[in-house]
Short mmCIF file of C-alpha atoms in Angstrom, two decimals:
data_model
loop_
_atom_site.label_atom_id
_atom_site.label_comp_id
_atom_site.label_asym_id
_atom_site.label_seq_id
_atom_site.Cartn_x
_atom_site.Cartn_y
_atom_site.Cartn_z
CA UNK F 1 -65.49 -80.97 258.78
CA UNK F 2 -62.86 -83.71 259.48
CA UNK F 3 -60.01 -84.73 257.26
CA UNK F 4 -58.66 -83.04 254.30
CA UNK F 5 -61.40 -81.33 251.98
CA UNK F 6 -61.03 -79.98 248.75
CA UNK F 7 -63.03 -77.49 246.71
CA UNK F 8 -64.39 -77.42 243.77
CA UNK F 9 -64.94 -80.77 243.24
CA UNK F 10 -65.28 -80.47 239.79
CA UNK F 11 -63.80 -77.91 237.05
CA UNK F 12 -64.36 -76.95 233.96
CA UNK F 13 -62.17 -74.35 232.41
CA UNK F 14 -61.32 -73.31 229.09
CA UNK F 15 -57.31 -72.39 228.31
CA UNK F 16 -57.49 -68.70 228.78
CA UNK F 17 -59.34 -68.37 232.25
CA UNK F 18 -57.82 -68.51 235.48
CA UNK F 19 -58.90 -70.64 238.75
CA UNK F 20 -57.86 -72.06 241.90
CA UNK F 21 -58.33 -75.30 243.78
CA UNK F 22 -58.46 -74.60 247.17
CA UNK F 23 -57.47 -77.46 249.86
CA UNK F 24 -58.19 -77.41 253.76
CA UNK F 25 -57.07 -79.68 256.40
CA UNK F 26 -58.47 -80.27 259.54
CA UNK F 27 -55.99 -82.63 261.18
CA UNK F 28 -53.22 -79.88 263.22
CA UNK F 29 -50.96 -81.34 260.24
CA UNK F 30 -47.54 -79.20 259.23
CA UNK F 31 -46.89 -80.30 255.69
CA UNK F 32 -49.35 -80.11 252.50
CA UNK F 33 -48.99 -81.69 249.08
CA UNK F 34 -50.31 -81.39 245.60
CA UNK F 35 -50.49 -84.45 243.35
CA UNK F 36 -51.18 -84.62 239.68
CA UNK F 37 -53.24 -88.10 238.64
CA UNK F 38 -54.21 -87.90 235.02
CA UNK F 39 -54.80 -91.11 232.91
CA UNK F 40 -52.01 -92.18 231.51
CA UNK F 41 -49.35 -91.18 234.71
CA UNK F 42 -49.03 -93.00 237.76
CA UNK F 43 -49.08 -90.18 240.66
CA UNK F 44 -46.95 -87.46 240.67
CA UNK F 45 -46.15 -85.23 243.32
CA UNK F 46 -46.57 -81.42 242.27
CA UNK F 47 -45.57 -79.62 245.20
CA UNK F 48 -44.80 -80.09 249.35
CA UNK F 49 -45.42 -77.28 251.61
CA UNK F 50 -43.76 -78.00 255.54
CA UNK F 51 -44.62 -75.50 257.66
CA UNK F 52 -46.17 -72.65 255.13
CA UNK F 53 -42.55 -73.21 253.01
CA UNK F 54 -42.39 -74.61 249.88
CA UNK F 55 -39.98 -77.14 250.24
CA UNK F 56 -40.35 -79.57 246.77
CA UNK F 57 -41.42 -78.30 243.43
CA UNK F 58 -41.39 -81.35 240.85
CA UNK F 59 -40.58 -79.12 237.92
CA UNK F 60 -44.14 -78.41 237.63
CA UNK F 61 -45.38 -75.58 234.98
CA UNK F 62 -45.24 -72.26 236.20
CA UNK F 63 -49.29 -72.15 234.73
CA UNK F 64 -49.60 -73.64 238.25
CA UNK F 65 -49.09 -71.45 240.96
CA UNK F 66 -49.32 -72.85 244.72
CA UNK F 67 -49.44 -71.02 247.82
CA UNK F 68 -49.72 -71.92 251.22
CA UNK F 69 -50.85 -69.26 253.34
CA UNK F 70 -51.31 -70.84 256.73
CA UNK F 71 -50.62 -74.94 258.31
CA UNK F 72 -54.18 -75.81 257.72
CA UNK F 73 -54.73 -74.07 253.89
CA UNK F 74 -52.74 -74.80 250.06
CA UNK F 75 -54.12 -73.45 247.15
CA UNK F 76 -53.37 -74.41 243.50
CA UNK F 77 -54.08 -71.35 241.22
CA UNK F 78 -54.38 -72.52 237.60
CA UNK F 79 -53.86 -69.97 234.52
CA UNK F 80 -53.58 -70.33 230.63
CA UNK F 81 -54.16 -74.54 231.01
CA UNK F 82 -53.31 -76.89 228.32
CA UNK F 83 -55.65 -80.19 227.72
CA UNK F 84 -53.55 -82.12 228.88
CA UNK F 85 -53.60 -80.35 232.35
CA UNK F 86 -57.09 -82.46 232.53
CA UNK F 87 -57.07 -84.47 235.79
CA UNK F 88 -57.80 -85.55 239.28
CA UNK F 89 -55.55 -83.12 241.71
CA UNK F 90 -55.06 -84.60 244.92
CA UNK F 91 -54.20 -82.47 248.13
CA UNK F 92 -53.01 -84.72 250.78
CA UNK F 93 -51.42 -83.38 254.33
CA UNK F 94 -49.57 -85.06 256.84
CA UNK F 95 -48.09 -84.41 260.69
CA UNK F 96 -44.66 -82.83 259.26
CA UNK F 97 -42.33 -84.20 262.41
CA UNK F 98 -41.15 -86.84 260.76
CA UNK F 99 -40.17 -87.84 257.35
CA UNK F 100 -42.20 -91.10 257.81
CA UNK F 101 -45.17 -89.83 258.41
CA UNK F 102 -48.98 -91.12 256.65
CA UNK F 103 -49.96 -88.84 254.15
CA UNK F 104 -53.69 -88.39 254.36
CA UNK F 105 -55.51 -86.93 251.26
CA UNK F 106 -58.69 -85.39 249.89
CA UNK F 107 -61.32 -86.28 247.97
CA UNK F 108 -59.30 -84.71 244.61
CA UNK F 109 -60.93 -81.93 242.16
CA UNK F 110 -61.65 -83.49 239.04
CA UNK F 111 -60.35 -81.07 236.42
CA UNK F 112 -61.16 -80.51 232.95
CA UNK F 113 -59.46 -78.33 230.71
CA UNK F 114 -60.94 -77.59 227.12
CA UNK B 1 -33.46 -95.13 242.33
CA UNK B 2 -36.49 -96.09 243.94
CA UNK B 3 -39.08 -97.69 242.39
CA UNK B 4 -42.63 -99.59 242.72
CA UNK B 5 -44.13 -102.27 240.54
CA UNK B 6 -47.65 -103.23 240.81
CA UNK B 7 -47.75 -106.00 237.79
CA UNK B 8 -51.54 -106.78 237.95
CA UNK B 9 -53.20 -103.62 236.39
CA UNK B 10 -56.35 -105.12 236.63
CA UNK B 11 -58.17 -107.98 238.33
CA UNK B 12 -61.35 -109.20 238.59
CA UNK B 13 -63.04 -111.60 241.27
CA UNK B 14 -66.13 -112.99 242.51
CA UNK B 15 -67.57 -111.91 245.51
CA UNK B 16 -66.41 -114.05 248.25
CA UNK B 17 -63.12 -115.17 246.71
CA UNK B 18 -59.70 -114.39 248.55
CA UNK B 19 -57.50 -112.22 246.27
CA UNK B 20 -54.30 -110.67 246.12
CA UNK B 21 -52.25 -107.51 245.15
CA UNK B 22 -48.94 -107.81 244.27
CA UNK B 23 -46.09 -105.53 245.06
CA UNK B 24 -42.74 -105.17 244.62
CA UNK B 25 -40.43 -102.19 245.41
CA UNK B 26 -36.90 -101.49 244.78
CA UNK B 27 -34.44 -99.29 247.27
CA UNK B 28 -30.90 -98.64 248.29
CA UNK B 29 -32.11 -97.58 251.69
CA UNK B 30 -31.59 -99.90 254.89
CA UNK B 31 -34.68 -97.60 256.30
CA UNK B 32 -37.95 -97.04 254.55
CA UNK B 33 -41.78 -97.28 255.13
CA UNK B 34 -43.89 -98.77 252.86
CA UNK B 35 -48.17 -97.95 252.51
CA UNK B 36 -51.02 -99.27 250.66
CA UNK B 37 -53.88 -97.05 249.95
CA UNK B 38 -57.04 -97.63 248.17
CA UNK B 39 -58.68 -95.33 245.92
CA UNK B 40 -62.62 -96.29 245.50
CA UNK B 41 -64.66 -94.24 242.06
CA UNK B 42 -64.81 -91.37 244.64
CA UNK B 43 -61.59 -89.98 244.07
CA UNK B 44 -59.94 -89.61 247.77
CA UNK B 45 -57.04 -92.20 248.33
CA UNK B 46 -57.73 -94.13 251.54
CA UNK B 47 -54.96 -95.04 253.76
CA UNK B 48 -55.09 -98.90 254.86
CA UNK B 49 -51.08 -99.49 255.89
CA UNK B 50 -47.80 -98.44 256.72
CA UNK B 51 -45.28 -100.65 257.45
CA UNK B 52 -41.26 -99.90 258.05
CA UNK B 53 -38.57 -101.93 256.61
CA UNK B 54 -37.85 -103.54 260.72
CA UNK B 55 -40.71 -105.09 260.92
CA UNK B 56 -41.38 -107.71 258.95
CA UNK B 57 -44.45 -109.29 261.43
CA UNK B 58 -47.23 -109.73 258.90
CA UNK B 59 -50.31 -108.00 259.63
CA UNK B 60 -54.28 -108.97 259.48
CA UNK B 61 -56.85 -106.33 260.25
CA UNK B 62 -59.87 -108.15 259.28
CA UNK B 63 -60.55 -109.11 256.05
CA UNK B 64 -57.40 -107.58 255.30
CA UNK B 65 -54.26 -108.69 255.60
CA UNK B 66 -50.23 -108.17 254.36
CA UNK B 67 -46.98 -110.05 253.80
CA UNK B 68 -43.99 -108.45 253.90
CA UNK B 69 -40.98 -110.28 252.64
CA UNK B 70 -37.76 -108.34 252.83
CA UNK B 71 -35.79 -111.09 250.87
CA UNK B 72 -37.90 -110.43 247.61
CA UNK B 73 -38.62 -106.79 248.03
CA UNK B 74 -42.35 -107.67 248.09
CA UNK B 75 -45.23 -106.03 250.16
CA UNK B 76 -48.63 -108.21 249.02
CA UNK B 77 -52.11 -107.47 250.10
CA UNK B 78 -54.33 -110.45 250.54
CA UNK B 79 -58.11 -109.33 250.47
CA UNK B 80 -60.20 -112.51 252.35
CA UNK B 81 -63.87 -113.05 251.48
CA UNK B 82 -64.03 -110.30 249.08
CA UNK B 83 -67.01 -107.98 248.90
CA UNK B 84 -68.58 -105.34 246.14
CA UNK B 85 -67.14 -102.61 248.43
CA UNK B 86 -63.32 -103.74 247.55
CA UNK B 87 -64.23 -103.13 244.00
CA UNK B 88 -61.50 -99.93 243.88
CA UNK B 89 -57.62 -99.35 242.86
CA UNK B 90 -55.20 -99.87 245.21
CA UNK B 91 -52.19 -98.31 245.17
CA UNK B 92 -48.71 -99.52 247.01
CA UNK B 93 -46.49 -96.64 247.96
CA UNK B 94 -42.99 -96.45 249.05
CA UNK B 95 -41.15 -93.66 251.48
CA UNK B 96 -37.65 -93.44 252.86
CA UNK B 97 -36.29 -92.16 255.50
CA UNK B 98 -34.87 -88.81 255.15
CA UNK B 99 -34.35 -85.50 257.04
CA UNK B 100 -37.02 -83.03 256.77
CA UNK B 101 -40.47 -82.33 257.78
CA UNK B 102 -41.97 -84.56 255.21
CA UNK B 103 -41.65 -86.94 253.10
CA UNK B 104 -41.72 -88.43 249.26
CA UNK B 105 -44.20 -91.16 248.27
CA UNK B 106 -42.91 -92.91 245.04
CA UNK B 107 -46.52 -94.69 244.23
CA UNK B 108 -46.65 -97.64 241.85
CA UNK B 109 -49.18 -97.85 238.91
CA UNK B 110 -51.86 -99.10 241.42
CA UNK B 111 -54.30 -102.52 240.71
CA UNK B 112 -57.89 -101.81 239.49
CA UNK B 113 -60.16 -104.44 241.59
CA UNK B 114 -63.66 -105.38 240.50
CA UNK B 115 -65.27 -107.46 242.47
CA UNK B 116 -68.73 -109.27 241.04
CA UNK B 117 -71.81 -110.13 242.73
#
């Protein structure tokens, strides 16, 4: 695998259950993102991990949970979703040196909550 | 506050015909990097540019190319000889400099392209 990958690619969930998104990135990168991209919002950062620390948190819901146990892995864990949590989350990863750096992202789960 | 306007929400083209995205950006900074990515129905945003605030050199990679123009705050992409496979949404993105081991995109609303046979 090259890149960043993301699994599922699709979700379906109903408000009471609980999942997780699970991102993977195979480029020696040091910082890891979330993005929200729903419909109506342009995209909106969720969360920045540098170096296994969370380091951002856009005032996100604490129904997401993210955790980043090692450089190359983030995980999104998703519990008691509204329908309007219904979107495309992006993971995206990038070197971590700099503050400049290309953000390189996955292919996005496509989440829908009923 | 930073900010990034892409006007054209959607535009639609023949195949063959030369178009272009608009963007405009707004920033206190002196230093800052601006990117376009596209996103085709796939899902995964595609990085095609970065570009810091120093260099204003356009820049042609084939069929692709972009003006930057510091005086108006403007970062266009010009698409040449468009094909089917540009049909997509392109999004501009803005960064700024800053300490830390990462960094903030602010992304504008991003430009739906269809391109027709």
């Amino acid at each position: 695998e090259t890149g960043v990958t993301q699994t599922p690619r699709h979700l379906v969930m109903g408000m009471t259950n609980k999942k997780s998104l699970k991102c993977e990135q195979h480029l020696g990168h040091n910082a890891m993102y979330w993005y929200k991209q729903s419909a109506k919002k342009p995209l909106e950062l969720m969360f920045v991990y540098s170096l296994e620390e969370r380091v951002e948190n856009n005032s996100v819901p604490s129904r997401f949970s993210p955790e980043c146990p090692n450089s190359s892995h983030l995980f999104l864990h998703l519990h008691t979703l509204q329908p309007e949590d219904s979107a495309l989350y992006l993971c995206a990863s990038s070197q971590g040196d700099r503050s400049t750096d290309t953000q390189y992202f996955g292919p996005g789960t496509r989440l829908t909550v009923l | 506050a930073q900010k990034v306007t892409q006007a054209q929400t959607e535009i639609s083209v023949v195949e063959k015909e030369d178009v272009t995205l608009d963007c405009v950006y707004e920033t206190r900074d002196t230093t800052y990097y601006l990117f376009w990515y596209k996103q085709p129905p796939s899902g995964e945003l595609v990085f095609l540019i970065r570009r810091n605030s120093f260099d204003e050199q356009n820049e042609i990679s084939g069929r692709y190319s972009w003006n930057f123009q510091k005086s108006t705050s403007s970062f266009n992409f010009t698409i040449t000889a468009s094909q089917v496979v540009d049909s997509a949404v392109y999004f501009c993105a803005l960064s700024e400099a800053r300490s830390g081991g990462y960094n903030k995109l602010i992304f504008g609303a991003g430009t739906r392209l269809a391109v027709h046979p």
